[in-house]
Amino acid sequence: MNKCFFDFLISHAKIYGFIFPSSEIYGGLNAIYDYGPHGVELKNNIKDFWWKSMTQLYENIVGVDSSILMHSDVWHASGHVDKFNEFLIDHKDSKKRYRPEILIQEYVEKNYFNDPKKKEKTLSRLYRSLEKKDLTDIKILIDELCISDPVFKTKNWTKIRHFNMMFKIENEKNLYLRPETAQGIFTNFHNIIKSNRMKIPFGIAQIGKSFRNEIIARRFLFRMREFEQMEMQFFILPEEEIKWYEYWKKNRLKWHLELNIEYKKYYKLCKHDHLAHYANAGSDIKFNFPFGFQEIEGIHSRRDFDLKNHEFFSKKKLRVFELKKNYIPYVIETSLGLDRLFLVLFYSSLKKEKLKNGTIRIVLKLPYYLSPIKAAIFPLVKKDGLPEIAKKIFNDVKIHHKLVYDEKESIGKLYRRQDAIGTPFCFTVDYDTIKTDTVTMRNRDSLDQKRIHIKEISKIIEKETGLKKVLKKLSYFI
Ligand code: GAP
């Protein structure tokens, strides 16, 4: 997989209505994207899978949908005003701005891939300096490695500086766009305990938009300034921190494995390189992108960091009284980037396949339960009553499943289009349908075709593309 394939992926996502650059008619907006008709279906299916896996399979996890704008004290209590900083370095010739740690990580990936010892030594030094916020040493490292500007190829760097990642709303004193969804969970902690009679251990899940003023926002959906997170905060007894941390690491990885992505090639679970200010321990589920292994989900032990600080700032008790103890629970967090997962799925599913007849087809081999369209209904030809029968089938089945009806091109082209969108099944009405009430069913992956009765269509789609099978499998691990 190379840059050329990544460019092809971006273009495929646009041509087939998955992702468009935001405000494109005005020249676009850096690192902001819109989801097109197929993109929004796929995104909603991912959300549905995550939401049901979390809130339906676990009887002790409930959901919330909190607001994006929150009281300004929330961000002081959470530490984001003071500590949610990144480092930046400017290049004096190109006038471009970079994250110094990313310059170093990219240099190491590119130049030391044959020398793991050197790679490890350099990265350890980087992470130590990041931990200590030793900006001078990070700058020395950039100089020692002779890192130059990727465009200008010169080394005319400024000093490294701090930069707060939150978007502040102009004219609204101290209002920010939230940089993580988690705080809306902490601030609703008591409301949820009371309204839903929750007992420790329990979790609160949320899907929603977050905003970060990323300095180098690039690589398509990987690093955006407006993105969505799927987060769950699990409240526990402090002495059970390790037990639940290990539990969630294991269970989240199992969830990812159900996405049908070749595990050994693409996934790894490892300790977080550089802990966030709120975390006591952290692990990342990483995916092997063309630009190296990168985090898609973080599992963090936040201990009582957030609830304790909210108690202090709000002067409201955020405790539980259970087992004759009055205490602030610890928290294990699972935090998954929805857009990053979308990119992972798109990247690992998009294939160019050579067929037996020597032609190439482009196919999006998404897991069936995530495919934006579950089935397509075609008439073989646009005459002799076939469109009417196909339309009737479409109208009967659309109540249960997301379908398309299409008669705009020849049957071969219609199949290719559905392959490129990732539709698992195509049902074609032909002259035999008139006599036997049967249609041809074609499978996206095997390309097998067989005849089935019209009455079976809905049941087959339900059985093959529904979430039931995968949720059942996941429920064994709970
Ligand atoms: N509440 C914890 C938290 O926000 P994080 O590691 O900063 O932790 C969690 O973010 C996940 O959110 C990441 O693993 C990533 O998938 C996603 N994410 C973070 N920043 C992002 C960005 N700029 N663009 C897209 N996804 C992002």
Tab-separated table of N, CA and C in Angstrom, residues 286-401:
chain	number	residue	atom	x	y	z
A	286	LYS	N	-3.590	0.208	17.707
A	286	LYS	CA	-2.995	0.913	16.566
A	286	LYS	C	-3.254	0.155	15.283
A	287	PHE	N	-3.319	0.919	14.211
A	287	PHE	CA	-3.568	0.341	12.893
A	287	PHE	C	-2.411	0.705	11.968
A	288	ASN	N	-2.058	-0.246	11.111
A	288	ASN	CA	-0.917	-0.032	10.220
A	288	ASN	C	-1.340	0.733	8.952
A	289	PHE	N	-1.280	2.051	9.034
A	289	PHE	CA	-1.599	2.908	7.882
A	289	PHE	C	-0.376	2.975	6.955
A	290	PRO	N	-0.523	3.532	5.752
A	290	PRO	CA	0.664	3.684	4.885
A	290	PRO	C	1.714	4.579	5.537
A	291	PHE	N	1.306	5.392	6.515
A	291	PHE	CA	2.275	6.249	7.198
A	291	PHE	C	2.653	5.667	8.570
A	292	GLY	N	2.559	4.358	8.719
A	292	GLY	CA	3.016	3.693	9.949
A	292	GLY	C	1.874	3.340	10.883
A	293	PHE	N	2.219	2.611	11.987
A	293	PHE	CA	1.207	2.249	12.988
A	293	PHE	C	0.744	3.504	13.717
A	294	GLN	N	-0.560	3.719	13.752
A	294	GLN	CA	-1.097	4.915	14.399
A	294	GLN	C	-2.306	4.551	15.235
A	295	GLU	N	-2.505	5.333	16.311
A	295	GLU	CA	-3.604	5.071	17.247
A	295	GLU	C	-4.976	5.283	16.593
A	296	ILE	N	-5.871	4.304	16.837
A	296	ILE	CA	-7.264	4.562	16.474
A	296	ILE	C	-8.164	4.581	17.715
A	297	GLU	N	-7.738	3.834	18.744
A	297	GLU	CA	-8.517	3.857	19.991
A	297	GLU	C	-7.563	3.876	21.184
A	298	GLY	N	-7.916	4.661	22.193
A	298	GLY	CA	-7.121	4.692	23.415
A	298	GLY	C	-7.926	4.102	24.567
A	299	ILE	N	-7.260	3.298	25.399
A	299	ILE	CA	-7.890	2.799	26.629
A	299	ILE	C	-7.066	3.398	27.764
A	300	HIS	N	-7.737	4.232	28.577
A	300	HIS	CA	-6.982	4.972	29.597
A	300	HIS	C	-7.533	4.702	30.986
A	301	SER	N	-6.634	4.689	31.960
A	301	SER	CA	-7.105	4.743	33.339
A	301	SER	C	-7.015	6.203	33.766
A	302	ARG	N	-8.171	6.829	33.974
A	302	ARG	CA	-8.180	8.255	34.355
A	302	ARG	C	-8.274	8.404	35.871
A	303	ARG	N	-8.278	7.262	36.564
A	303	ARG	CA	-8.437	7.267	38.032
A	303	ARG	C	-9.580	8.205	38.433
A	304	ASP	N	-9.353	9.016	39.505
A	304	ASP	CA	-10.423	9.942	39.929
A	304	ASP	C	-10.102	11.366	39.488
A	305	PHE	N	-9.179	11.477	38.525
A	305	PHE	CA	-8.713	12.799	38.096
A	305	PHE	C	-9.874	13.757	37.788
A	306	ASP	N	-10.815	13.307	36.965
A	306	ASP	CA	-11.853	14.228	36.487
A	306	ASP	C	-12.904	14.512	37.562
A	307	LEU	N	-13.434	13.431	38.183
A	307	LEU	CA	-14.505	13.653	39.175
A	307	LEU	C	-13.980	14.486	40.349
A	308	LYS	N	-12.731	14.209	40.751
A	308	LYS	CA	-12.162	14.949	41.884
A	308	LYS	C	-12.056	16.437	41.538
A	309	ASN	N	-11.561	16.726	40.335
A	309	ASN	CA	-11.423	18.131	39.942
A	309	ASN	C	-12.782	18.809	39.759
A	310	HIS	N	-13.750	18.066	39.249
A	310	HIS	CA	-15.097	18.669	39.107
A	310	HIS	C	-15.715	18.912	40.479
A	311	GLU	N	-15.431	18.038	41.431
A	311	GLU	CA	-15.907	18.274	42.819
A	311	GLU	C	-15.342	19.581	43.336
A	312	PHE	N	-14.049	19.759	43.107
A	312	PHE	CA	-13.357	20.941	43.615
A	312	PHE	C	-13.907	22.213	42.968
A	313	PHE	N	-14.046	22.204	41.652
A	313	PHE	CA	-14.466	23.414	40.938
A	313	PHE	C	-15.962	23.703	41.104
A	314	SER	N	-16.785	22.650	41.133
A	314	SER	CA	-18.242	22.880	41.186
A	314	SER	C	-18.762	22.962	42.623
A	315	LYS	N	-17.930	22.490	43.557
A	315	LYS	CA	-18.337	22.418	44.984
A	315	LYS	C	-19.541	21.482	45.170
A	316	LYS	N	-19.715	20.551	44.245
A	316	LYS	CA	-20.795	19.549	44.378
A	316	LYS	C	-20.138	18.192	44.602
A	317	LYS	N	-20.740	17.380	45.430
A	317	LYS	CA	-20.179	16.052	45.717
A	317	LYS	C	-20.400	15.135	44.518
A	318	LEU	N	-19.333	14.528	44.042
A	318	LEU	CA	-19.465	13.579	42.930
A	318	LEU	C	-18.941	12.218	43.409
A	319	ARG	N	-19.655	11.658	44.347
A	319	ARG	CA	-19.227	10.425	44.997
A	319	ARG	C	-20.317	9.376	44.935
A	320	VAL	N	-19.940	8.167	45.333
A	320	VAL	CA	-20.978	7.152	45.531
A	320	VAL	C	-20.900	6.692	46.976
A	321	PHE	N	-22.035	6.256	47.478
A	321	PHE	CA	-22.042	5.685	48.819
A	321	PHE	C	-22.520	4.252	48.682
A	322	GLU	N	-21.557	3.351	48.693
A	322	GLU	CA	-21.889	1.927	48.507
A	322	GLU	C	-21.002	1.102	49.407
A	323	LEU	N	-21.462	-0.059	49.804
A	323	LEU	CA	-20.691	-0.987	50.637
A	323	LEU	C	-20.118	-0.264	51.862
A	324	LYS	N	-20.914	0.600	52.423
A	324	LYS	CA	-20.555	1.389	53.619
A	324	LYS	C	-19.351	2.289	53.372
A	325	LYS	N	-19.114	2.593	52.104
A	325	LYS	CA	-17.976	3.464	51.784
A	325	LYS	C	-18.487	4.667	51.009
A	326	ASN	N	-17.873	5.815	51.296
A	326	ASN	CA	-18.211	7.010	50.556
A	326	ASN	C	-16.959	7.384	49.759
A	327	TYR	N	-17.010	7.251	48.447
A	327	TYR	CA	-15.759	7.450	47.699
A	327	TYR	C	-16.001	7.979	46.296
A	328	ILE	N	-14.909	8.533	45.707
A	328	ILE	CA	-14.955	8.937	44.295
A	328	ILE	C	-14.467	7.734	43.494
A	329	PRO	N	-15.295	7.234	42.580
A	329	PRO	CA	-14.847	6.051	41.840
A	329	PRO	C	-13.701	6.373	40.874
A	330	TYR	N	-12.961	5.356	40.509
A	330	TYR	CA	-11.969	5.486	39.446
A	330	TYR	C	-12.680	5.266	38.111
A	331	VAL	N	-11.981	5.660	37.045
A	331	VAL	CA	-12.583	5.556	35.716
A	331	VAL	C	-11.619	4.898	34.728
A	332	ILE	N	-12.135	3.914	34.007
A	332	ILE	CA	-11.405	3.388	32.844
A	332	ILE	C	-12.160	3.895	31.621
A	333	GLU	N	-11.429	4.490	30.723
A	333	GLU	CA	-12.052	5.085	29.532
A	333	GLU	C	-11.659	4.314	28.273
A	334	THR	N	-12.659	4.121	27.381
A	334	THR	CA	-12.311	3.636	26.038
A	334	THR	C	-12.711	4.751	25.078
A	335	SER	N	-11.783	5.158	24.218
A	335	SER	CA	-12.044	6.319	23.366
A	335	SER	C	-11.621	6.021	21.929
A	336	LEU	N	-12.629	5.913	21.071
A	336	LEU	CA	-12.380	5.514	19.675
A	336	LEU	C	-12.761	6.652	18.736
A	337	GLY	N	-11.886	6.941	17.778
A	337	GLY	CA	-12.170	7.978	16.784
A	337	GLY	C	-13.019	7.384	15.667
A	338	LEU	N	-14.223	7.920	15.503
A	338	LEU	CA	-15.142	7.369	14.501
A	338	LEU	C	-14.608	7.578	13.081
A	339	ASP	N	-14.090	8.767	12.809
A	339	ASP	CA	-13.595	9.042	11.449
A	339	ASP	C	-12.343	8.220	11.158
A	340	ARG	N	-11.509	8.037	12.191
A	340	ARG	CA	-10.310	7.203	11.990
A	340	ARG	C	-10.711	5.768	11.692
A	341	LEU	N	-11.736	5.285	12.387
A	341	LEU	CA	-12.180	3.907	12.146
A	341	LEU	C	-12.797	3.796	10.745
A	342	PHE	N	-13.503	4.828	10.330
A	342	PHE	CA	-14.060	4.878	8.977
A	342	PHE	C	-12.920	4.735	7.970
A	343	LEU	N	-11.829	5.488	8.204
A	343	LEU	CA	-10.677	5.429	7.291
A	343	LEU	C	-10.052	4.033	7.293
A	344	VAL	N	-9.924	3.445	8.486
A	344	VAL	CA	-9.371	2.093	8.612
A	344	VAL	C	-10.195	1.109	7.777
A	345	LEU	N	-11.511	1.204	7.920
A	345	LEU	CA	-12.396	0.268	7.212
A	345	LEU	C	-12.325	0.481	5.704
A	346	PHE	N	-12.312	1.720	5.305
A	346	PHE	CA	-12.272	2.038	3.877
A	346	PHE	C	-10.955	1.547	3.278
A	347	TYR	N	-9.875	1.819	3.994
A	347	TYR	CA	-8.535	1.487	3.523
A	347	TYR	C	-8.321	-0.028	3.423
A	348	SER	N	-8.821	-0.752	4.442
A	348	SER	CA	-8.561	-2.196	4.436
A	348	SER	C	-9.587	-2.953	3.578
A	349	SER	N	-10.662	-2.289	3.169
A	349	SER	CA	-11.687	-2.984	2.382
A	349	SER	C	-11.571	-2.720	0.883
A	350	LEU	N	-10.923	-1.627	0.532
A	350	LEU	CA	-10.893	-1.242	-0.890
A	350	LEU	C	-9.859	-2.089	-1.642
A	351	LYS	N	-10.330	-2.855	-2.622
A	351	LYS	CA	-9.430	-3.783	-3.329
A	351	LYS	C	-9.574	-3.602	-4.828
A	352	LYS	N	-8.432	-3.812	-5.510
A	352	LYS	CA	-8.476	-3.926	-6.975
A	352	LYS	C	-8.264	-5.401	-7.258
A	353	GLU	N	-9.255	-6.048	-7.870
A	353	GLU	CA	-9.173	-7.508	-8.063
A	353	GLU	C	-9.155	-7.869	-9.534
A	354	LYS	N	-8.262	-8.820	-9.857
A	354	LYS	CA	-8.241	-9.294	-11.238
A	354	LYS	C	-9.233	-10.450	-11.359
A	355	LEU	N	-10.141	-10.351	-12.312
A	355	LEU	CA	-11.151	-11.399	-12.489
A	355	LEU	C	-10.650	-12.462	-13.475
A	356	LYS	N	-11.389	-13.587	-13.513
A	356	LYS	CA	-10.982	-14.704	-14.378
A	356	LYS	C	-10.848	-14.274	-15.844
A	357	ASN	N	-11.696	-13.349	-16.266
A	357	ASN	CA	-11.646	-12.920	-17.678
A	357	ASN	C	-10.574	-11.854	-17.925
A	358	GLY	N	-9.740	-11.605	-16.911
A	358	GLY	CA	-8.606	-10.687	-17.090
A	358	GLY	C	-8.926	-9.233	-16.775
A	359	THR	N	-10.199	-8.902	-16.573
A	359	THR	CA	-10.527	-7.499	-16.266
A	359	THR	C	-10.307	-7.225	-14.769
A	360	ILE	N	-10.197	-5.951	-14.465
A	360	ILE	CA	-9.987	-5.550	-13.057
A	360	ILE	C	-11.309	-5.001	-12.531
A	361	ARG	N	-11.670	-5.421	-11.321
A	361	ARG	CA	-12.836	-4.768	-10.706
A	361	ARG	C	-12.387	-4.107	-9.407
A	362	ILE	N	-13.054	-3.004	-9.075
A	362	ILE	CA	-12.785	-2.328	-7.807
A	362	ILE	C	-13.928	-2.684	-6.881
A	363	VAL	N	-13.559	-3.221	-5.706
A	363	VAL	CA	-14.596	-3.698	-4.795
A	363	VAL	C	-14.284	-3.253	-3.369
A	364	LEU	N	-15.325	-2.848	-2.679
A	364	LEU	CA	-15.176	-2.402	-1.294
A	364	LEU	C	-15.686	-3.539	-0.405
A	365	LYS	N	-14.720	-4.335	0.134
A	365	LYS	CA	-15.133	-5.545	0.859
A	365	LYS	C	-15.382	-5.255	2.341
A	366	LEU	N	-16.336	-4.402	2.572
A	366	LEU	CA	-16.716	-4.069	3.953
A	366	LEU	C	-17.406	-5.270	4.585
A	367	PRO	N	-17.344	-5.404	5.930
A	367	PRO	CA	-18.200	-6.412	6.558
A	367	PRO	C	-19.647	-6.112	6.152
A	368	TYR	N	-20.417	-7.153	5.848
A	368	TYR	CA	-21.777	-6.926	5.326
A	368	TYR	C	-22.615	-6.041	6.249
A	369	TYR	N	-22.431	-6.244	7.560
A	369	TYR	CA	-23.296	-5.505	8.484
A	369	TYR	C	-22.970	-4.014	8.524
A	370	LEU	N	-21.843	-3.612	7.932
A	370	LEU	CA	-21.519	-2.183	7.885
A	370	LEU	C	-21.781	-1.562	6.517
A	371	SER	N	-21.994	-2.376	5.504
A	371	SER	CA	-22.156	-1.841	4.142
A	371	SER	C	-23.258	-0.788	4.095
A	372	PRO	N	-23.016	0.317	3.364
A	372	PRO	CA	-24.018	1.386	3.329
A	372	PRO	C	-25.336	0.937	2.720
A	373	ILE	N	-25.246	0.124	1.667
A	373	ILE	CA	-26.453	-0.393	1.018
A	373	ILE	C	-26.410	-1.911	1.188
A	374	LYS	N	-27.492	-2.499	1.639
A	374	LYS	CA	-27.468	-3.939	1.915
A	374	LYS	C	-27.719	-4.762	0.655
A	375	ALA	N	-28.552	-4.235	-0.245
A	375	ALA	CA	-28.824	-4.978	-1.479
A	375	ALA	C	-29.326	-4.039	-2.558
A	376	ALA	N	-29.049	-4.451	-3.823
A	376	ALA	CA	-29.543	-3.666	-4.960
A	376	ALA	C	-30.529	-4.529	-5.741
A	377	ILE	N	-31.568	-3.879	-6.263
A	377	ILE	CA	-32.577	-4.589	-7.067
A	377	ILE	C	-32.538	-4.013	-8.486
A	378	PHE	N	-32.329	-4.900	-9.469
A	378	PHE	CA	-32.272	-4.442	-10.871
A	378	PHE	C	-33.273	-5.210	-11.732
A	379	PRO	N	-33.815	-4.551	-12.773
A	379	PRO	CA	-34.454	-5.324	-13.844
A	379	PRO	C	-33.366	-5.622	-14.890
A	380	LEU	N	-33.400	-6.796	-15.478
A	380	LEU	CA	-32.370	-7.151	-16.473
A	380	LEU	C	-32.409	-6.184	-17.655
A	381	VAL	N	-33.643	-5.860	-18.087
A	381	VAL	CA	-33.811	-4.876	-19.160
A	381	VAL	C	-34.949	-3.931	-18.774
A	382	LYS	N	-34.965	-2.786	-19.458
A	382	LYS	CA	-35.967	-1.771	-19.083
A	382	LYS	C	-37.253	-1.922	-19.902
A	383	LYS	N	-37.753	-3.148	-20.040
A	383	LYS	CA	-38.998	-3.323	-20.826
A	383	LYS	C	-39.696	-4.617	-20.394
A	384	ASP	N	-40.785	-4.917	-21.048
A	384	ASP	CA	-41.545	-6.164	-20.875
A	384	ASP	C	-42.002	-6.401	-19.434
A	385	GLY	N	-42.213	-5.332	-18.706
A	385	GLY	CA	-42.765	-5.458	-17.354
A	385	GLY	C	-41.715	-5.776	-16.286
A	386	LEU	N	-40.434	-5.969	-16.665
A	386	LEU	CA	-39.427	-6.312	-15.639
A	386	LEU	C	-39.198	-5.165	-14.639
A	387	PRO	N	-39.116	-3.888	-15.109
A	387	PRO	CA	-38.938	-2.811	-14.110
A	387	PRO	C	-40.075	-2.774	-13.086
A	388	GLU	N	-41.292	-3.057	-13.519
A	388	GLU	CA	-42.423	-2.995	-12.586
A	388	GLU	C	-42.280	-4.052	-11.491
A	389	ILE	N	-41.856	-5.267	-11.900
A	389	ILE	CA	-41.694	-6.337	-10.882
A	389	ILE	C	-40.555	-5.954	-9.919
A	390	ALA	N	-39.450	-5.467	-10.517
A	390	ALA	CA	-38.287	-5.101	-9.675
A	390	ALA	C	-38.678	-3.989	-8.705
A	391	LYS	N	-39.415	-3.019	-9.188
A	391	LYS	CA	-39.837	-1.891	-8.338
A	391	LYS	C	-40.735	-2.389	-7.195
A	392	LYS	N	-41.595	-3.364	-7.494
A	392	LYS	CA	-42.476	-3.890	-6.447
A	392	LYS	C	-41.644	-4.580	-5.358
A	393	ILE	N	-40.668	-5.369	-5.811
A	393	ILE	CA	-39.791	-6.040	-4.820
A	393	ILE	C	-39.108	-4.976	-3.957
A	394	PHE	N	-38.570	-3.955	-4.627
A	394	PHE	CA	-37.882	-2.870	-3.902
A	394	PHE	C	-38.812	-2.250	-2.853
A	395	ASN	N	-40.025	-1.929	-3.278
A	395	ASN	CA	-40.954	-1.269	-2.347
A	395	ASN	C	-41.349	-2.163	-1.168
A	396	ASP	N	-41.438	-3.482	-1.419
A	396	ASP	CA	-41.797	-4.400	-0.325
A	396	ASP	C	-40.649	-4.553	0.680
A	397	VAL	N	-39.420	-4.632	0.154
A	397	VAL	CA	-38.277	-4.974	1.032
A	397	VAL	C	-37.656	-3.744	1.683
A	398	LYS	N	-37.832	-2.556	1.058
A	398	LYS	CA	-37.173	-1.340	1.578
A	398	LYS	C	-37.619	-0.983	3.006
A	399	ILE	N	-38.777	-1.508	3.404
A	399	ILE	CA	-39.268	-1.226	4.757
A	399	ILE	C	-38.313	-1.845	5.796
A	400	HIS	N	-37.666	-2.939	5.407
A	400	HIS	CA	-36.817	-3.661	6.360
A	400	HIS	C	-35.338	-3.345	6.209
A	401	HIS	N	-34.894	-2.995	4.999
A	401	HIS	CA	-33.453	-2.853	4.751
A	401	HIS	C	-33.156	-1.667	3.847
